[in-house]
Amino acid sequence: MALERLKPTDTKRHAELSELRKLATEAANKNVCHILKLPVEMLVAIMDEVIGESNTTMLRLMTVCRAWRNLVIGTPSFWGRLTISGKTGRKKIEAWLDRSLGRVSFLHLTKTFNLSARPNTFRNFPPDFWSNLRVLNLDYNCTPVLDALPEGVAGSLKLEALRIVGATSNSFPSSSLIGLQSIEASSLREFTLRARDCFFPSPCLTACENIINLHLDVHSIPSASLQLILQSARRLESVTICQRARGEDIGTVTFDFFGHLSNLKHLAISTGIADGHWASLIRLPNLATLALASTAVAANHDGLDCETFVALKELSMYNGSLCLTPITWLLERAPALTKIHFIGVRVQPGIPDPFLERLSERVNVICPRLEYLEVSSGPMVRAGPVVRIVKSRLQASLNEDEHGSSLDPRRNIVSAERGSDDEQASIRPMQTLILDDCPNMDPEVLPWLRAHVPVVSCKAPNVFRPKRTRPVEF
C-alpha cells in the first residue's frame, strides 16, 4: 500500500510503511557484492587466474553481470589468445583484435582452417601483429605447415613457443617441417611436435640453443637428429621423446644423450631402448622426474657409491622390462624419491617380486622418503612383500621419532650434500598404495593395509576395463 493512499489520521500504519520504505531504499543502495569492492587491479588478477588459457571461461565470466562484462571487455590482456577455425567469422576476429588493442600473443590455427579457402583472413591485421606473437599453435591441415600463415611472415616471427599437432588420420610427410628453418629460433623456449606418422627430419630447427621445453611425439627420430638438437639446446629443462615406430624403424635413445644437460628437470622416454650408463644421469643434478614407457633397460650401470640423484623425486615406468641390478642401483642413490609408478613392468621375469623385496630391505638406504607406490598390472605382485614394505617403513619411522635420525653412512653423505635438514633425511611411512590389476594379490591382507596406509587401491582384474598396453601419453 502506498503512503499517499493512507488517511492522515492513520498515523500508526503511516509510520510502519515509512520505516519499510526506508529499509528497502537502504537495501537497494547498499552494495552487497563484496567482490566488486576490490580494486580493479586485484579483480583483474583474480580473473586472470580463473581464465588461465581458456577463452571459453573468459566468455562465461562476461555473462555474470554487467560490471564483469565491462571489466572483461575493457581488459586487453584477456583478449590476447586468438583461436581461428574454419567457422570463425571475420567480424569476430576484428572484434577480438580491437579489444586486445592488437596485442595478441597467442594464436591457434585449428585443423579446419585453410588459408587458401579464406585468403583475406589476415588482411586487416596490424603490421606488428606477427612480430609481437609469442605462442603459435598449428594443427596440421596443409603441406608444408607454414602454408597456414600469410606469405613472408615466417621470417618476422619471434616466437617463444611453437606447437605443431598433426591429425592421426592424415599423412604428415617430413617435408612439411622443412620450412621451419625460416623461423627465427633464437627466442624459442618451447618446441612441441605431435605427428605420429612423421619421421623427424634433422634440419627442421636451427639456432635452438635457448629451447627449455622439448616435446617430440613422432613415428621415429634418427639418433643423429636427436643428438644434434640435444647438443645445441644445452638449456633444456624438460624433454619428452615418444616414438611410435616398432622394430628396426625405431631410433636408439641412450642415457648418454642427456648427460651434458645440467639444467634438465624432467625426462620422459617412450618406446625406445634406454640403454647406456645410468651414471650419465648422475651428472643431472636437477633431475626431478624420470619416466620410461615401453622401454627396455639393460644391466649396464656405472658410478661411484657416494654419488646420488639428489633431486629425483618421481620415477615412472610403463609397459617395459628391466634387469633388477640397475633399478636397485638407481633406488639406492635416490634419497629424495617420494613416488614410484611401475605399471605393467617386467623385472627379471620368473623371479617373484624382486623389485618389492628390495624396497622392503634397508629402508634407511633405499628410498627413505618413499610415500607413494604404484605397481599396477603386475602378475608377479604378491601380498607378502607389500606388507613387509609397509611394516618396515612404519617401524623405521617410529624408531626415528623415538631415538633420532639413523646413523647410516650413506644417509650422512646425503645430509652433507643437501644440508642438515632432518625432514629430508627422515624415513617416511607409506601414504598411498596402488595395486590394481594384480591377480596374485591376496585380498585378505587388504583390511590390514587400509588400516596402516591412508590410501589403498586394489581393483581386481576386469576384462571390461582396458589395460595399458599402448604407449603412455606423457
Coordinates of N, CA, C and O in Angstrom, one line a residue, residues 437 460-467:
D437 N 44.8 -54.4 -10.8 CA 45.0 -55.5 -11.8 C 46.2 -56.3 -11.4 O 47.1 -56.7 -12.3
A460 N 40.3 -55.4 -8.7 CA 40.6 -56.8 -9.3 C 40.6 -56.6 -10.8 O 40.0 -55.7 -11.4
P461 N 41.3 -57.6 -11.5 CA 41.4 -57.5 -12.9 C 40.0 -57.7 -13.5 O 39.2 -58.5 -13.1
N462 N 39.7 -56.8 -14.5 CA 38.4 -56.7 -15.1 C 38.6 -56.7 -16.6 O 39.2 -55.9 -17.2
V463 N 37.9 -57.7 -17.2 CA 38.0 -57.8 -18.7 C 37.4 -56.6 -19.4 O 37.7 -56.3 -20.6
F464 N 36.5 -55.9 -18.7 CA 35.8 -54.8 -19.3 C 36.6 -53.5 -19.2 O 36.2 -52.5 -19.8
R465 N 37.6 -53.5 -18.3 CA 38.4 -52.3 -18.1 C 39.7 -52.4 -19.0 O 40.4 -53.3 -18.9
P466 N 39.9 -51.5 -19.9 CA 41.0 -51.6 -20.8 C 42.3 -51.5 -20.1 O 42.5 -50.7 -19.2
K467 N 43.3 -52.3 -20.5 CA 44.6 -52.3 -19.9 C 45.5 -51.4 -20.6 O 45.3 -51.0 -21.8

